[in-house]
PDB file of C-alpha atoms in Angstrom:
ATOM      1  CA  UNK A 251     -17.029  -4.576 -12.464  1.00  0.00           C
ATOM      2  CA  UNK A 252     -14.157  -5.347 -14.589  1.00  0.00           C
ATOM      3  CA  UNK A 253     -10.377  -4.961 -13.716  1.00  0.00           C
ATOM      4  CA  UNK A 254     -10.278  -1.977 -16.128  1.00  0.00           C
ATOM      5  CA  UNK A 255     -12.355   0.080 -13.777  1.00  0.00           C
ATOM      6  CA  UNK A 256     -10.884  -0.648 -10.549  1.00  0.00           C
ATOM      7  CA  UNK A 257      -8.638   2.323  -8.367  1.00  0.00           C
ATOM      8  CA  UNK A 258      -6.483   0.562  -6.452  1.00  0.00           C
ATOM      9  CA  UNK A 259      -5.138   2.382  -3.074  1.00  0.00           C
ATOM     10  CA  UNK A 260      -1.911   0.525  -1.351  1.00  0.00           C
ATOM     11  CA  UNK A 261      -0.862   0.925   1.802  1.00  0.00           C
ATOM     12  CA  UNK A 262       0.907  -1.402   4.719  1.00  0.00           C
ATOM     13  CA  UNK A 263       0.552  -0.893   8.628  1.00  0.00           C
ATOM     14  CA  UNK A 264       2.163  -2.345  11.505  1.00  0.00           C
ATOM     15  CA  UNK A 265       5.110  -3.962   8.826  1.00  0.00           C
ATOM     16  CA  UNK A 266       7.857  -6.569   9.758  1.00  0.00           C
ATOM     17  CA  UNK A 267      10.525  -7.836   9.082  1.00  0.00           C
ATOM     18  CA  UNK A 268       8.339 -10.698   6.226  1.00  0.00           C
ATOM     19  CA  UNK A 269       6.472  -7.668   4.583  1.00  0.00           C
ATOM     20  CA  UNK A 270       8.993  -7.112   2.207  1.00  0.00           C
ATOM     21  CA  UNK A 271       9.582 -10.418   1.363  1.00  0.00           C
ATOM     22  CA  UNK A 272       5.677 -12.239   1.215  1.00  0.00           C
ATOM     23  CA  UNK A 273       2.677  -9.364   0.976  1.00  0.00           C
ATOM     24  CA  UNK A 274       3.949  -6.378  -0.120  1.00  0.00           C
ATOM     25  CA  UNK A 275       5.551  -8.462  -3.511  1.00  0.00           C
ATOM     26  CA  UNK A 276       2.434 -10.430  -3.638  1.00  0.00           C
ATOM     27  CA  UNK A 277       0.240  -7.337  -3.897  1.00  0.00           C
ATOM     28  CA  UNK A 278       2.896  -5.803  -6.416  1.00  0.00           C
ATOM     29  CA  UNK A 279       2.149  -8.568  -8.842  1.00  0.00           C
ATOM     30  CA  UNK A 280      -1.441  -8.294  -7.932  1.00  0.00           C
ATOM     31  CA  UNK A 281      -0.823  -4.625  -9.161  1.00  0.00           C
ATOM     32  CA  UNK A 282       0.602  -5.466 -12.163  1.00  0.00           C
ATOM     33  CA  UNK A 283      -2.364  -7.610 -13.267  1.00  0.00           C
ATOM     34  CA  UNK A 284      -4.380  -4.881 -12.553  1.00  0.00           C
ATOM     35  CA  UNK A 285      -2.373  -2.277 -14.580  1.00  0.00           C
ATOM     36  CA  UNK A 286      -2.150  -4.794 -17.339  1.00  0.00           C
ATOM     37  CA  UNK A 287      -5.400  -5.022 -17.454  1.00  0.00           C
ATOM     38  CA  UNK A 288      -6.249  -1.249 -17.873  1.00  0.00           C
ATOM     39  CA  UNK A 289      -6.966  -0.214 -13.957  1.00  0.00           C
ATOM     40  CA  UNK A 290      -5.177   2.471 -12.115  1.00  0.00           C
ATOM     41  CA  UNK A 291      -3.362   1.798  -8.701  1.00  0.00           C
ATOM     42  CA  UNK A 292      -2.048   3.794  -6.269  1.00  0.00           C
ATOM     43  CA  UNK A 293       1.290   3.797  -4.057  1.00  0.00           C
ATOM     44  CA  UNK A 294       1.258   6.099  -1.070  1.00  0.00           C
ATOM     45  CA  UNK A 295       2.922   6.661   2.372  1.00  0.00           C
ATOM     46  CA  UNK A 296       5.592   9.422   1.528  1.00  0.00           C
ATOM     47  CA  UNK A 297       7.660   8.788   4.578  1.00  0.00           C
ATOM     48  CA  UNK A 298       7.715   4.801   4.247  1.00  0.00           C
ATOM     49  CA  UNK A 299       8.890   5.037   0.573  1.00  0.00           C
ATOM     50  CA  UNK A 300      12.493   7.528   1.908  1.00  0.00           C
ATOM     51  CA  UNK A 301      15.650   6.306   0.300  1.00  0.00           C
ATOM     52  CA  UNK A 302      14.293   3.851  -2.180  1.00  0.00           C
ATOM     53  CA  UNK A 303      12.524   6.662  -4.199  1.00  0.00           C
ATOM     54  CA  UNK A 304      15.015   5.867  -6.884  1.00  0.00           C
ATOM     55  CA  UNK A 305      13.436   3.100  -7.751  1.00  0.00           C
ATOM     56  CA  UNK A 306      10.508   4.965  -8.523  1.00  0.00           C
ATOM     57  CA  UNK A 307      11.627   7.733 -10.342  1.00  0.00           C
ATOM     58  CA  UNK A 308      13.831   5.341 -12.323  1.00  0.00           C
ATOM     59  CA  UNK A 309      10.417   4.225 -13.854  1.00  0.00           C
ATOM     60  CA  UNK A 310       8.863   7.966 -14.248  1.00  0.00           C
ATOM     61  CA  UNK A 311       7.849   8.217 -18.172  1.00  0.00           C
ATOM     62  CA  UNK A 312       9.296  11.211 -17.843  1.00  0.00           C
ATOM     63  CA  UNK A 313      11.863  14.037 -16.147  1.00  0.00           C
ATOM     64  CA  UNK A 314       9.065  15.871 -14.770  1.00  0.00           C
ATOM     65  CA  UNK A 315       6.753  12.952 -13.493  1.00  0.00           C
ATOM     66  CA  UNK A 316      10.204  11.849 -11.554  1.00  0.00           C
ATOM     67  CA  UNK A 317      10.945  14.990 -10.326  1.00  0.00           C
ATOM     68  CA  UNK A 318       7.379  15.470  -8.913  1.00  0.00           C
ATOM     69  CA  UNK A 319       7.555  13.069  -6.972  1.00  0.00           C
ATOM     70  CA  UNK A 320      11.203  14.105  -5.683  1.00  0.00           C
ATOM     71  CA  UNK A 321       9.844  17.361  -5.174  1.00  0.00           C
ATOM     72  CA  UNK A 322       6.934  15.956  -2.518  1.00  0.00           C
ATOM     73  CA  UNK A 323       9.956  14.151  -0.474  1.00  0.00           C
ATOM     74  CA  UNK A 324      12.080  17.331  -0.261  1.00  0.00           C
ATOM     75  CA  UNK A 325       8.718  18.870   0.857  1.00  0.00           C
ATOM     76  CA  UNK A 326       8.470  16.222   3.752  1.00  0.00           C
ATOM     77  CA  UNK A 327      12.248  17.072   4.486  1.00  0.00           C
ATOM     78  CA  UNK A 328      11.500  19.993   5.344  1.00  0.00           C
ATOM     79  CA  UNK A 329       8.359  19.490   7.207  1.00  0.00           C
ATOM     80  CA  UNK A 330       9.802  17.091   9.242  1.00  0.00           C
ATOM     81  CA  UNK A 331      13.322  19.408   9.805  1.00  0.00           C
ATOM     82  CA  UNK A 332      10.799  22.525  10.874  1.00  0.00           C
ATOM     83  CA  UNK A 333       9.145  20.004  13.102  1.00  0.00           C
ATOM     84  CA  UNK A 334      12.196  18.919  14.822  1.00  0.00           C
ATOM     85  CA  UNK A 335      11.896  15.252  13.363  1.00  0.00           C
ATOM     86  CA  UNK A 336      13.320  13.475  10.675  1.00  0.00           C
ATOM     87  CA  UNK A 337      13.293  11.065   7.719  1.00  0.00           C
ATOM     88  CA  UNK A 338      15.659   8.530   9.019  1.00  0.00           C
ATOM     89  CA  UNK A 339      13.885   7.856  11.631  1.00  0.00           C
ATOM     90  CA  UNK A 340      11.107   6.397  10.668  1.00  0.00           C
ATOM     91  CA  UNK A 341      10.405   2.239  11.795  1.00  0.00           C
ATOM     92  CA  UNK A 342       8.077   2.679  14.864  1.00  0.00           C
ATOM     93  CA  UNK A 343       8.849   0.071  18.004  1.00  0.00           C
ATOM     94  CA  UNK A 344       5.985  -2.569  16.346  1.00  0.00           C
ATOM     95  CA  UNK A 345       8.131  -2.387  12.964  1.00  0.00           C
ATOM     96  CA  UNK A 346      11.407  -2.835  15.335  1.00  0.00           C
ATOM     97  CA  UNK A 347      10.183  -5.677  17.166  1.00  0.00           C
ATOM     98  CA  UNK A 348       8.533  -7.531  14.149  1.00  0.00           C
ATOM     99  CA  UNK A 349      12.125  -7.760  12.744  1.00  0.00           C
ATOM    100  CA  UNK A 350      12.418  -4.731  10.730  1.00  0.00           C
ATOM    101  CA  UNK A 351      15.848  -2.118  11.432  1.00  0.00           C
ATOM    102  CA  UNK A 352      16.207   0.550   9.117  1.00  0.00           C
ATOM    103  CA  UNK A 353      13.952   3.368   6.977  1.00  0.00           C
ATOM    104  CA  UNK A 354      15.805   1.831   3.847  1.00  0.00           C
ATOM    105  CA  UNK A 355      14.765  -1.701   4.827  1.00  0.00           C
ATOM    106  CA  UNK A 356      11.153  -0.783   5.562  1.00  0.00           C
ATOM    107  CA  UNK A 357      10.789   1.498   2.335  1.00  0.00           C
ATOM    108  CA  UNK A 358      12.154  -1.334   0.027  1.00  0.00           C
ATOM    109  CA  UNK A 359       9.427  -3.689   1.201  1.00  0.00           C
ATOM    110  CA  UNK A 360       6.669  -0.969   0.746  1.00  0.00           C
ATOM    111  CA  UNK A 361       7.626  -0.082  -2.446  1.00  0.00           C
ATOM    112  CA  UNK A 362       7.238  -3.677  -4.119  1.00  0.00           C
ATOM    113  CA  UNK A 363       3.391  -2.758  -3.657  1.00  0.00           C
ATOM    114  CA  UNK A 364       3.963  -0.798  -6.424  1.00  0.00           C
ATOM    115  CA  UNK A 365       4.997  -3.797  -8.405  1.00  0.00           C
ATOM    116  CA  UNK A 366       7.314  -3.162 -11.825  1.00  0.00           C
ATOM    117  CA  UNK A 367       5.041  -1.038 -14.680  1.00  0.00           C
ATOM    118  CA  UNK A 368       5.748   2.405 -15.485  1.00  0.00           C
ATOM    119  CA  UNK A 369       4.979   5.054 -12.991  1.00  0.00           C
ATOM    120  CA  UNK A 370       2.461   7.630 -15.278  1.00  0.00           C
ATOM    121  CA  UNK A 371       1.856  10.686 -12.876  1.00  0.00           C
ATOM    122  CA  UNK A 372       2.156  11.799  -9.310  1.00  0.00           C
ATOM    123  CA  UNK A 373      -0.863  13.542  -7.339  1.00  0.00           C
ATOM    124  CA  UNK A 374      -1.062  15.341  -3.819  1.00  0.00           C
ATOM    125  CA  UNK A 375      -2.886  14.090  -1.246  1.00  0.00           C
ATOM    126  CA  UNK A 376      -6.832  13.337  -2.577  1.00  0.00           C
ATOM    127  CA  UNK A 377      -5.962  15.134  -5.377  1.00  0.00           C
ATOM    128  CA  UNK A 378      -8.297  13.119  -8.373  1.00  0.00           C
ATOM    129  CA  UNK A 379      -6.827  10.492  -9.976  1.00  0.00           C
ATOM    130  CA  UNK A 380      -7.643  10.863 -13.476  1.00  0.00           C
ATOM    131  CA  UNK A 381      -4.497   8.149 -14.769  1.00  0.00           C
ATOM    132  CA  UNK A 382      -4.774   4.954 -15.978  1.00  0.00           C
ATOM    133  CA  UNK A 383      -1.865   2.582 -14.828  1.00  0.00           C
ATOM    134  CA  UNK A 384       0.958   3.099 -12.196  1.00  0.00           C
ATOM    135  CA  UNK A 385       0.442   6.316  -9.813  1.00  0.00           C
ATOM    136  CA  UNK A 386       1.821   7.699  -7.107  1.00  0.00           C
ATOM    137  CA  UNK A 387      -0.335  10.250  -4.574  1.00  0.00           C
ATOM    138  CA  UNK A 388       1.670  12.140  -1.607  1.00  0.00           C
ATOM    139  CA  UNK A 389       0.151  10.636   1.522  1.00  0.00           C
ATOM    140  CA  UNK A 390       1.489  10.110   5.288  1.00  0.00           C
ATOM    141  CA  UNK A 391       2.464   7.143   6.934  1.00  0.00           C
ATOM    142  CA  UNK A 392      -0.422   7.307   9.035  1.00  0.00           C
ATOM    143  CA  UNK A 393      -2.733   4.043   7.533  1.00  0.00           C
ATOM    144  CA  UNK A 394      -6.165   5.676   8.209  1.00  0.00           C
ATOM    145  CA  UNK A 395      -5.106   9.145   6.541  1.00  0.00           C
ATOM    146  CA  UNK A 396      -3.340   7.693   3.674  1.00  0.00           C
ATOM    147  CA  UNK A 397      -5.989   5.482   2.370  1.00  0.00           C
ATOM    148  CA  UNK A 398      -8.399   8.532   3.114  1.00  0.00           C
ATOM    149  CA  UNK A 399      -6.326  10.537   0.473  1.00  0.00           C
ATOM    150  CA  UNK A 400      -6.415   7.939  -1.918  1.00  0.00           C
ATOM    151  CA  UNK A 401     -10.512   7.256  -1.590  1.00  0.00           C
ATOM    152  CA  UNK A 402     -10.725  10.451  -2.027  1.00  0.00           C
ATOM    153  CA  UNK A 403      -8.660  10.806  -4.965  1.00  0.00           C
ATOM    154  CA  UNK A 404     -10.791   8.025  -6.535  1.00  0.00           C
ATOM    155  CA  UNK A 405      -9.760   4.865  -5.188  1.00  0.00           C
ATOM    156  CA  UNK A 406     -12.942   2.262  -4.687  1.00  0.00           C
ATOM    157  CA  UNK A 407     -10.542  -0.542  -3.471  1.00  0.00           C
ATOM    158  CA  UNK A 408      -8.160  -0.733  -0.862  1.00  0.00           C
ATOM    159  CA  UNK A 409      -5.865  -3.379   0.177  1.00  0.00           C
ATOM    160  CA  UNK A 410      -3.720  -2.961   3.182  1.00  0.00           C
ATOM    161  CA  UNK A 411      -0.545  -5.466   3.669  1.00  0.00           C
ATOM    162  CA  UNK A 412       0.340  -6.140   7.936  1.00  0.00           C
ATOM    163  CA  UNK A 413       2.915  -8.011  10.050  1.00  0.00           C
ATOM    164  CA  UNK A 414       1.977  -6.672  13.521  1.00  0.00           C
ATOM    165  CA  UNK A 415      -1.802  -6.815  13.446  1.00  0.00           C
ATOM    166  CA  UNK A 416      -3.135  -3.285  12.052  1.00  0.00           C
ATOM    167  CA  UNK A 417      -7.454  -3.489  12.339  1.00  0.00           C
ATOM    168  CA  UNK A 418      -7.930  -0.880  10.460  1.00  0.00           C
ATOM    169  CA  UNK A 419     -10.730  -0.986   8.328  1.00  0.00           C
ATOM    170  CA  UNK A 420     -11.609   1.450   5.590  1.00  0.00           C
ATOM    171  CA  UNK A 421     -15.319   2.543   5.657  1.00  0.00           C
ATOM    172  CA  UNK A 422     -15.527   4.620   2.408  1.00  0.00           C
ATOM    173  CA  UNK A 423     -14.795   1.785   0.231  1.00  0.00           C
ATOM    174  CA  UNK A 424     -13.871  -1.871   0.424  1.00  0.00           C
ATOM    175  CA  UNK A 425     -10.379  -2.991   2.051  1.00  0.00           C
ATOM    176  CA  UNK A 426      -8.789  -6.399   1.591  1.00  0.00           C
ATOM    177  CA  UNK A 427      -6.289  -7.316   4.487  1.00  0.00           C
ATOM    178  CA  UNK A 428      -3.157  -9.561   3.858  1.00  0.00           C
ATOM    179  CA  UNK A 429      -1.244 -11.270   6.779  1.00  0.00           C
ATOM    180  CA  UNK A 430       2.752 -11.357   5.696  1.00  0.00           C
ATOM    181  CA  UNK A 431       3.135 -13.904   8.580  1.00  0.00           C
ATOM    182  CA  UNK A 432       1.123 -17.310   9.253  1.00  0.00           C
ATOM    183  CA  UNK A 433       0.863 -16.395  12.807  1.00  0.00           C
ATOM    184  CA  UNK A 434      -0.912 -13.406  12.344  1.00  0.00           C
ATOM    185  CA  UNK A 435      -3.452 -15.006  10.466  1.00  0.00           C
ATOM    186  CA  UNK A 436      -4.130 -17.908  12.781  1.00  0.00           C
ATOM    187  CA  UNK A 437      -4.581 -15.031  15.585  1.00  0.00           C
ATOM    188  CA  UNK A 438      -6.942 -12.811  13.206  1.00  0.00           C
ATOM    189  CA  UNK A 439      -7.925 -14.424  10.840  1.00  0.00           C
ATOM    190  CA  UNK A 440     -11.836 -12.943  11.265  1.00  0.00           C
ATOM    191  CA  UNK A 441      -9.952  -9.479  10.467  1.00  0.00           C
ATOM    192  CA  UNK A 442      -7.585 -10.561   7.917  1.00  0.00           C
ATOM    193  CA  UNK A 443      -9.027 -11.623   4.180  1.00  0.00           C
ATOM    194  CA  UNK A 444      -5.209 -13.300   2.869  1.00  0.00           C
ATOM    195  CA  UNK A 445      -2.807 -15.065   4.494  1.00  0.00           C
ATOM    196  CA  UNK A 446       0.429 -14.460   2.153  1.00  0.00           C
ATOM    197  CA  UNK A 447       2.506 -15.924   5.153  1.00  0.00           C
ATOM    198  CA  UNK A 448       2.257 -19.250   2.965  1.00  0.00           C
ATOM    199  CA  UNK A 449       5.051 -17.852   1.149  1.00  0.00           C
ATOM    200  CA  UNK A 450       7.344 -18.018   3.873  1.00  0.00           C
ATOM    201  CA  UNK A 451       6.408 -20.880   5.416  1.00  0.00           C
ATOM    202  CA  UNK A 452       7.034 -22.545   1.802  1.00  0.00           C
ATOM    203  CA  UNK A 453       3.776 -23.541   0.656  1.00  0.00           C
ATOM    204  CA  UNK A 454       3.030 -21.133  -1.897  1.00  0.00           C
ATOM    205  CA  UNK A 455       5.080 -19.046  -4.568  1.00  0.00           C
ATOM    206  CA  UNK A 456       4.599 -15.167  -4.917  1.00  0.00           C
ATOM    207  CA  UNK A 457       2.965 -15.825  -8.234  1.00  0.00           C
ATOM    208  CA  UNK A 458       0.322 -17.826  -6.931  1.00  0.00           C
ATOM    209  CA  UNK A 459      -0.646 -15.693  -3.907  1.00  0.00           C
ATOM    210  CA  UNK A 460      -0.956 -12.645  -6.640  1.00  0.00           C
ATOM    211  CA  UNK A 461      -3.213 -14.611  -8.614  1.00  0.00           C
ATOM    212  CA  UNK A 462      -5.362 -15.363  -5.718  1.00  0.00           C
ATOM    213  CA  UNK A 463      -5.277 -11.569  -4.503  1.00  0.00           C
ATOM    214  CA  UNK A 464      -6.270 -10.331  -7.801  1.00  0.00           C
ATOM    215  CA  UNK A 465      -9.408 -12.907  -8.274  1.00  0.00           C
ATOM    216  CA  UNK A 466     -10.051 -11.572  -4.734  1.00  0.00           C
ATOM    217  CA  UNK A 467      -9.915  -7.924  -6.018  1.00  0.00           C
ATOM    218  CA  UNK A 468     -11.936  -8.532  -8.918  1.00  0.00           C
ATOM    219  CA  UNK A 469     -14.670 -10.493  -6.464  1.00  0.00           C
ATOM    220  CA  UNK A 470     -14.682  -7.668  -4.229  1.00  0.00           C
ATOM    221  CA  UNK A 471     -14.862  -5.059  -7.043  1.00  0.00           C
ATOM    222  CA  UNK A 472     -18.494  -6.895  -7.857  1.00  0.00           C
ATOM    223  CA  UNK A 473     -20.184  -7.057  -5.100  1.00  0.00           C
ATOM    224  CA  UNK A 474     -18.101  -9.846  -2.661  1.00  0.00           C
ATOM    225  CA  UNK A 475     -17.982  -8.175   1.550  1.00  0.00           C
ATOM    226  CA  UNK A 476     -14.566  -8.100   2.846  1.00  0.00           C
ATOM    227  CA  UNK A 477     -13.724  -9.333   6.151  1.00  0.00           C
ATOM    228  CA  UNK A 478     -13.792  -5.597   7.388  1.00  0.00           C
ATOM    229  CA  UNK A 479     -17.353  -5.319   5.707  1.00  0.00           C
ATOM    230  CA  UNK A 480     -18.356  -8.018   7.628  1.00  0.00           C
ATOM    231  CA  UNK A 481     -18.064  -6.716  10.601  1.00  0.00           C
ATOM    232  CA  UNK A 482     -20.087  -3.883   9.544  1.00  0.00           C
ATOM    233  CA  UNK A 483     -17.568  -1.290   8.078  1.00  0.00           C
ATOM    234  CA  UNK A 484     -19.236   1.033   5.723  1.00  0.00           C
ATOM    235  CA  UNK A 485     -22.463   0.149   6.557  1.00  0.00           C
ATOM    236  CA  UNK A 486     -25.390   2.902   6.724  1.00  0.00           C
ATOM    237  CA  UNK A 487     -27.075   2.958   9.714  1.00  0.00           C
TER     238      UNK A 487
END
């Protein structure tokens, strides 16, 4: 299928310390491309995107598309708050010990999944997707129950950015998996379908790791299995 028709869902697991810097602005160009060329994708994980949601709602084409989404994070404020958590707190010990410090750190590297276009509308969690271009949808951090909420909402492609090793593999639709680290990849590379670790190891530029993620996508789209799908993800019985 082409590009145009392609509902992209986002989300990183088990992040470090090179997500921000190799994957997660890999896949935003990737995103780009795909926006450019008249598909929809989808930025998620409410709790990973705290304290840089201004550089989302700086690129709201409107007031009230920005203050949708600000409205969602006040909502997980408070859920968290009544729950006796909070929002500051968020790097789990994987994220800690694959070099990662602070909730500001971690949400600047998931936000470059979102790459640089316009951000068109913001949807609750599976909520359809009916947007063309740049979207947000209110999802968890939780991997498996975000990219639920955005299959649900439409998505038929996932791809999922890790540091730490995250297997996760999406059954309802197709899931690429990118390695931010070449040592991660050398350990799974049957589980892992990009290794965007060549970035930091100086072999590859951002650029060209997009353009090889988004021929990926578009192979995927039409027909090519994914690693996850060839281990059987998604499969009837």
């Amino acid at each position: 299928i082409p590009a145009s028709e392609i509902i992209l869902g986002t989300n990183c697991g088990g992040s470090d310390g090179n997500s921000g810097v190799t994957a997660n602005p890999a896949l935003g160009v990737a995103s780009d491309m795909i926006v450019a060329a008249g598909g929809t994708v989808i930025l998620g994980e409410t709790t990973e995107i705290y304290g840089a949601e201004h550089l989302l709602t700086r690129r709201a084409v409107s007031p009230a598309i920005g203050e949708k989404l600000i409205d969602r994070i006040k909502w997980w404020e408070d859920y968290t708050s009544r729950n006796g958590g909070e929002m500051n707190n968020n790097p789990s010990p994987g994220n800690k010990a694959g070099g990662l410090t602070t909730i500001l750190e971690k949400s600047l590297g998931a936000v470059a999944k979102g790459g640089t276009t316009n951000l068109v509308d913001v949807y609750e969690y599976a909520e359809p997707v009916t947007a063309k271009g740049f979207v947000y949808m209110d999802t968890p951090g939780y991997d498996p129950v975000s990219a639920t909420g955005q299959v649900a909402g439409g998505a038929n492609l996932i791809c999922f950015t890790t540091g730490r090793g995250s297997a996760y593999g999406c059954a309802p639709s197709p899931s690429l998996k990118l390695s931010t680290n070449t040592p991660l990849w050398v350990k799974q590379e049957e589980d892992i379908d990009l290794n965007c670790g060549e970035i930091a190891d100086g072999n590859a530029s951002v650029d060209a790791v997009a353009q090889r993620l988004f021929q990926m996508m578009l192979d995927t789209a039409s027909g090519a299995r994914s690693k996850s799908e060839q281990h059987g993800y998604g499969q009837s019985e």
